[in-house]
Short mmCIF file of C-alpha atoms and ligand atoms in Angstrom, two decimals:
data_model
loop_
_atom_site.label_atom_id
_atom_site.label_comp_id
_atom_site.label_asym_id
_atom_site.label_seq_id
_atom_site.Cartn_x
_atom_site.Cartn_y
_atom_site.Cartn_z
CA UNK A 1 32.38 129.38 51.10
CA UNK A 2 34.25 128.14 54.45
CA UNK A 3 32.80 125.49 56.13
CA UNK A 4 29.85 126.39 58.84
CA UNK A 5 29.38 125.76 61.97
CA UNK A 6 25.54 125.34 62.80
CA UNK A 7 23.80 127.09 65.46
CA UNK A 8 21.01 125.46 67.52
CA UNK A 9 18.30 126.65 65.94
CA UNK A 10 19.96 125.99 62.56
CA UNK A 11 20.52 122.62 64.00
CA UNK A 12 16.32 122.20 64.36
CA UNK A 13 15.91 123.08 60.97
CA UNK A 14 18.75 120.94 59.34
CA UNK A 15 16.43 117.32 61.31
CA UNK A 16 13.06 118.43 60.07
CA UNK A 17 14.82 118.99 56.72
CA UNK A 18 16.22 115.18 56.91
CA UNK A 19 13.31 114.10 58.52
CA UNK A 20 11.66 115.17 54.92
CA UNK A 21 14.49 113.64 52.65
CA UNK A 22 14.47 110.08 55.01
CA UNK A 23 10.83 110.02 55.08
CA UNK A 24 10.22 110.52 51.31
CA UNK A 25 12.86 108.45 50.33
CA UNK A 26 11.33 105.04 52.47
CA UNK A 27 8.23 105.98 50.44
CA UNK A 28 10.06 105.87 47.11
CA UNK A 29 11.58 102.83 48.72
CA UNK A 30 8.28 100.97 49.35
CA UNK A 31 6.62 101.86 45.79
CA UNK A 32 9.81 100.44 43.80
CA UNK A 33 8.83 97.66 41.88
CA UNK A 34 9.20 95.49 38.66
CA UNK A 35 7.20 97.29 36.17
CA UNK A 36 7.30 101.23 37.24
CA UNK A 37 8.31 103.74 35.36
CA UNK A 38 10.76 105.87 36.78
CA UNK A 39 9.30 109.38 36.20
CA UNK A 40 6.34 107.81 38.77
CA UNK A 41 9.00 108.20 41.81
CA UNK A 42 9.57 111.42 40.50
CA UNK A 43 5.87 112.29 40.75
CA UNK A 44 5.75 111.15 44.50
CA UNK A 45 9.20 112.45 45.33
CA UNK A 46 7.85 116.15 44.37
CA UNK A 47 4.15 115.08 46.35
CA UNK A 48 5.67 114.22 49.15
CA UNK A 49 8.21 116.90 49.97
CA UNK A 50 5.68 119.30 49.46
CA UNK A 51 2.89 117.66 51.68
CA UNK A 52 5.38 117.97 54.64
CA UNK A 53 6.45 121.34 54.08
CA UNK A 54 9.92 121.05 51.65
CA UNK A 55 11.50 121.98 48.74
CA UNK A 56 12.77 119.82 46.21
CA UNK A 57 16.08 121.05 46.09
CA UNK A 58 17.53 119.39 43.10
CA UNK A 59 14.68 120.66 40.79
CA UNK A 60 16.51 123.31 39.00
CA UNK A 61 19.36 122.64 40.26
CA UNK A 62 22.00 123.20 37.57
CA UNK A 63 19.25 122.76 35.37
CA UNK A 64 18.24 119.42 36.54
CA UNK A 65 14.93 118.34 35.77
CA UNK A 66 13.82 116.30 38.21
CA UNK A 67 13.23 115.78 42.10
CA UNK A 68 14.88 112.70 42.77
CA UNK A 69 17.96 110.95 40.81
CA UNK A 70 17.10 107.24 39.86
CA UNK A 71 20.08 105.45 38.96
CA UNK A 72 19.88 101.86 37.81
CA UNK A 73 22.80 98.85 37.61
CA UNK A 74 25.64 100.10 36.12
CA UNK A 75 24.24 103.84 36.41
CA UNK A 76 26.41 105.73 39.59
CA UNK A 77 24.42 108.48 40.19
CA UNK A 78 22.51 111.25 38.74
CA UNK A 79 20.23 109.37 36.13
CA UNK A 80 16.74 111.40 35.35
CA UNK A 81 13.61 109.61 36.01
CA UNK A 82 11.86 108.85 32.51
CA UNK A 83 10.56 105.97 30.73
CA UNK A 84 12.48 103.64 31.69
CA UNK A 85 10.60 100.84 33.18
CA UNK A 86 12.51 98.59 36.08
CA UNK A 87 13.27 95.06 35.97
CA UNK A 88 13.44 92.39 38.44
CA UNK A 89 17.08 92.19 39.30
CA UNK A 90 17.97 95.60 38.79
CA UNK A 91 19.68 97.70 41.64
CA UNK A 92 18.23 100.82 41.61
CA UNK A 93 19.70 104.21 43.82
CA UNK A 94 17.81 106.63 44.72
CA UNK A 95 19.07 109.80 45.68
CA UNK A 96 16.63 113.01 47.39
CA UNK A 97 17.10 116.35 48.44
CA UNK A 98 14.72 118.28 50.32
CA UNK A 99 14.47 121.98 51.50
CA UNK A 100 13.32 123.26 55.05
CA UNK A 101 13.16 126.62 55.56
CA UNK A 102 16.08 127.53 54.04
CA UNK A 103 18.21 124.32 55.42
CA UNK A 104 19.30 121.39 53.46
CA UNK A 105 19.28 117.87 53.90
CA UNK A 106 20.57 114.88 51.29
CA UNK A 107 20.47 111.17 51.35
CA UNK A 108 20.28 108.37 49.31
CA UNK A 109 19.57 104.58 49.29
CA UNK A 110 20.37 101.48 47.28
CA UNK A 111 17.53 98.65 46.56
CA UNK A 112 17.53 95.24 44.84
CA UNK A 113 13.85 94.36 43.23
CA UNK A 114 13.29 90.97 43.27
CA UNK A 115 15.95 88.40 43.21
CA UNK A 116 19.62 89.35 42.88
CA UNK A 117 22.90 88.40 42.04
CA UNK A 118 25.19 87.31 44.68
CA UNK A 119 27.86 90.25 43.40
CA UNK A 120 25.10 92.65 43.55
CA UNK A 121 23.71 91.19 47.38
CA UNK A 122 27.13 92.21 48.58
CA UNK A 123 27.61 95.23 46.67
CA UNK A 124 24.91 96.91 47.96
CA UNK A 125 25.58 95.39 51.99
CA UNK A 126 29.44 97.04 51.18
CA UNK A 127 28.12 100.59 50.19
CA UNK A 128 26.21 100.82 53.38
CA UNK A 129 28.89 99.10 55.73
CA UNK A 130 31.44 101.87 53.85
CA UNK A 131 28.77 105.00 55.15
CA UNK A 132 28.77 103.49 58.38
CA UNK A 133 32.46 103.30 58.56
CA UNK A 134 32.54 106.90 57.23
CA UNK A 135 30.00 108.11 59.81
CA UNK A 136 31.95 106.01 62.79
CA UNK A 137 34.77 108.45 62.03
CA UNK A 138 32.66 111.95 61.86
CA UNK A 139 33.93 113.06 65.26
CA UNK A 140 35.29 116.19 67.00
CA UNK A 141 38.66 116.38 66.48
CA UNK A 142 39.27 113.94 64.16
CA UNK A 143 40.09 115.13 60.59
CA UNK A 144 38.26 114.96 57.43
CA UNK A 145 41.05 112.44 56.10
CA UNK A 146 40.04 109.78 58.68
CA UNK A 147 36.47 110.09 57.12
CA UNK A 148 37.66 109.05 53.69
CA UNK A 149 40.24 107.07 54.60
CA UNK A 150 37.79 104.63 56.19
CA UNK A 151 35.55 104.44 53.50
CA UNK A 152 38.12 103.60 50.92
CA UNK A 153 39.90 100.86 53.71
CA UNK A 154 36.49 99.17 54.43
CA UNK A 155 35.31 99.65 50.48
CA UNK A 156 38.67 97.90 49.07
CA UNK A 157 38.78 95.06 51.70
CA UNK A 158 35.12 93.84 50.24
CA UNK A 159 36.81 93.85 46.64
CA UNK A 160 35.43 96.92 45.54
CA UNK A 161 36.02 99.96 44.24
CA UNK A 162 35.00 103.94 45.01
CA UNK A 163 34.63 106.21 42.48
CA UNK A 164 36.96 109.59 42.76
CA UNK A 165 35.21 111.97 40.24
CA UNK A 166 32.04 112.78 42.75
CA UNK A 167 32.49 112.89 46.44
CA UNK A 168 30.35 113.83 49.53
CA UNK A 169 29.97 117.64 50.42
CA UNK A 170 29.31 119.92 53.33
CA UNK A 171 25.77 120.63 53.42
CA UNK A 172 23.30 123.65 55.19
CA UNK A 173 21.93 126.43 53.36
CA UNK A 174 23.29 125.31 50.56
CA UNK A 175 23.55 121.51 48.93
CA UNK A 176 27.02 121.42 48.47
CA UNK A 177 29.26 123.35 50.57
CA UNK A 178 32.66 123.35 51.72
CA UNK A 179 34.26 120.92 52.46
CA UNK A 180 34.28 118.27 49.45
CA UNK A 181 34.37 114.58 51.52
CA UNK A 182 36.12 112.35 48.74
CA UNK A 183 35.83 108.93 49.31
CA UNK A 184 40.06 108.30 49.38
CA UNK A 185 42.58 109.74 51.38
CA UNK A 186 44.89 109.73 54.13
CA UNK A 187 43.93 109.62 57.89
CA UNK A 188 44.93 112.83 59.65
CA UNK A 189 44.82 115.04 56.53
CA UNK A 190 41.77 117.60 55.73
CA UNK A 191 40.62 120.08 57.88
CA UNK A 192 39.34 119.25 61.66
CA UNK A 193 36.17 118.36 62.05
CA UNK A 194 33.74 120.64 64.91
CA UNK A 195 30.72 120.28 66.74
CA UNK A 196 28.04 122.03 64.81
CA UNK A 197 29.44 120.98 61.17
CA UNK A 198 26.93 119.23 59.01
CA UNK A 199 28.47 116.75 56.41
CA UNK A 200 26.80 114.82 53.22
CA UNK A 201 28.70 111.32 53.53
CA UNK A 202 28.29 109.25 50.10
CA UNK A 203 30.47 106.60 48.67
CA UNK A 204 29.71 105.77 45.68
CA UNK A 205 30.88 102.17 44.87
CA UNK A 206 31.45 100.01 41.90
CA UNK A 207 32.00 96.06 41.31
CA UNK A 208 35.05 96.55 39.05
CA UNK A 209 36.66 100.00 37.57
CA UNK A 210 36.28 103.27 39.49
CA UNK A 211 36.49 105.18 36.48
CA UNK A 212 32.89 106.67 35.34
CA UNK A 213 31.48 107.52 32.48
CA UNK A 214 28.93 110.69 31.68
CA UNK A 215 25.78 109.87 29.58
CA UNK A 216 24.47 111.79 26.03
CA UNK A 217 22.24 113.40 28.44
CA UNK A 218 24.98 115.18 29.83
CA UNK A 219 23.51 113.72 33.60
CA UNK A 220 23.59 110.04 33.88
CA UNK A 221 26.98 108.95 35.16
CA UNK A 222 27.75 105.46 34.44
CA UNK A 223 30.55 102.59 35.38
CA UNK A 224 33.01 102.79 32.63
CA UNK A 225 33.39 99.43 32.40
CA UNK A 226 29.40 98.26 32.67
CA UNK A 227 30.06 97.05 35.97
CA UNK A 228 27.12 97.19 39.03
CA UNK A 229 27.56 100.52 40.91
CA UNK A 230 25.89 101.54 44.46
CA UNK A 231 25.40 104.66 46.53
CA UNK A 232 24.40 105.34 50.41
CA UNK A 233 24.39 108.91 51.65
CA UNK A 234 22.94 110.17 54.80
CA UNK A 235 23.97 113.91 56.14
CA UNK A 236 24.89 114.14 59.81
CA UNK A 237 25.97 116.36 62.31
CA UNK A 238 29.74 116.65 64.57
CA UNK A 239 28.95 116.41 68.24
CA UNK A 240 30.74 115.94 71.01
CA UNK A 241 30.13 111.96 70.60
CA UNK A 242 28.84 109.90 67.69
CA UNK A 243 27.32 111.53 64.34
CA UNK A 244 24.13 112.39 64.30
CA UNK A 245 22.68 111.11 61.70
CA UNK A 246 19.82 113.76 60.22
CA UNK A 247 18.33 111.79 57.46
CA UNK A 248 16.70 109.33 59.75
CA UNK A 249 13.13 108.80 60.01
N1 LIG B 1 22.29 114.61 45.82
C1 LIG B 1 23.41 114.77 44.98
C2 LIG B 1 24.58 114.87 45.90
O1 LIG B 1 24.60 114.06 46.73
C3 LIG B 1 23.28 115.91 44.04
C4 LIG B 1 22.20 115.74 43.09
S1 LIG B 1 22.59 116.61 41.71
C5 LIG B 1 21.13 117.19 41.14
O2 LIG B 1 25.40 115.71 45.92
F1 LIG B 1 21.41 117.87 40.09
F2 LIG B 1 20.36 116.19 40.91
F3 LIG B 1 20.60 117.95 42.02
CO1 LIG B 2 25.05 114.63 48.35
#
């Protein structure tokens, strides 16, 4: 599908739809802690878009089973909440989709329990400084290559690495829509970016290798070399000035 241009009432319903995802995921933010099992986020992922009026949009999707991805240490993104109980120390992303009214919104957060390595401390400050840097370039007129390009120039000079198999996505009535945002490239390539376009930024960072790995559960995708691994994603909208950022709270 070509890339869409939002109208303004499309626009209304692409916030509240963040507005769900950023809400829900500070929740699942606040109730991470040493001892939980991860299929309890799952429960109040699914509670909580519902009470304010959403879909879980990744329930389903592709089969998925679940209503929010918990990835932990070395996992990327895309592990299923479960039985797995978290640790203090871990690093655990969380990544939520939500539903409104037929519009989409996607975002997805990084948090250290407890105390932390100092490798995993900056890890997770880089993966966030490398969305901001992405979202700095989202502008009118500048081209989806300056997007990427920033993220991987900003990524590398912190020492790490972003993984190429999974990139960010357009997003509105559907979850993933044209055009795929890879977190590499060239400034000045891709196609020019318009007011009205709403955009899933998400680099996906790991302490050593960029290569991945997919688990037996055909899901879970994992460093390939062990190594810590860290994801930030917010959607936002092209203005005629900075981003907007849609999965605020
Ligand atoms: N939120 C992911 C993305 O950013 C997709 C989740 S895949 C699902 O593109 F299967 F869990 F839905
Ligand atoms: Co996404």
């Amino acid at each position: 599908m070509a890339i869409t241009i939002k109208s303004e009432r499309e626009i209304v319903l692409m916030r509240q739809a963040g507005k769900i995802v950023a809400t829900v995921l500070a929740q699942l933010v606040e109730a991470v802690r040493p001892g939980l099992k991860t299929k309890e986020l799952d429960v109040i992922a699914e509670r909580e878009i519902r009470l304010m009026g959403g879909v879980p949009s990744f329930k389903g999707y592709h089969g998925y089973p679940a209503s929010v991805c918990v990835s932990i240490n070395d996992e990327i993104v895309h592990g299923i909440p479960g039985e797995r109980v978290i640790q203090t120390g871990d690093i655990v992303s969380l990544d939520l989709g939500a539903i409104y009214q037929g519009f989409q919104g996607d975002a997805a957060r990084t948090i250290g329990v407890g105390a932390l390595s100092l490798q995993a401390e900056a890890l997770m400050q880089a993966t966030q400084g490398a969305l901001q840097a992405g979202i700095q370039m989202a502008r009118r007129g500048n081209h989806l290559g300056d997007i990427s390009a920033a993220v991987q120039r900003y990524t590398e000079s912190k020492g790490f690495a972003v993984v190429r198999e999974y990139t960010g996505h357009g997003i509105g009535r559907e979850m993933h829509e044209e055009p795929l945002i890879p977190n590499f490239g060239s400034p000045g390539t891709g196609p020019l970016l318009k007011k009205g376009m709403t955009l899933a930024i998400e680099p996906m960072l790991n302490a050593g290798d960029w290569r991945t790995r997919l688990g037996s559960n055909k899901w879970t995708v994992s460093t390939i070399d062990g190594s810590l691994s860290a994801h930030f994603e917010n959607t936002v909208l092209i203005t005629n000035g900075d981003a907007e950022v849609l999965t605020v709270v």
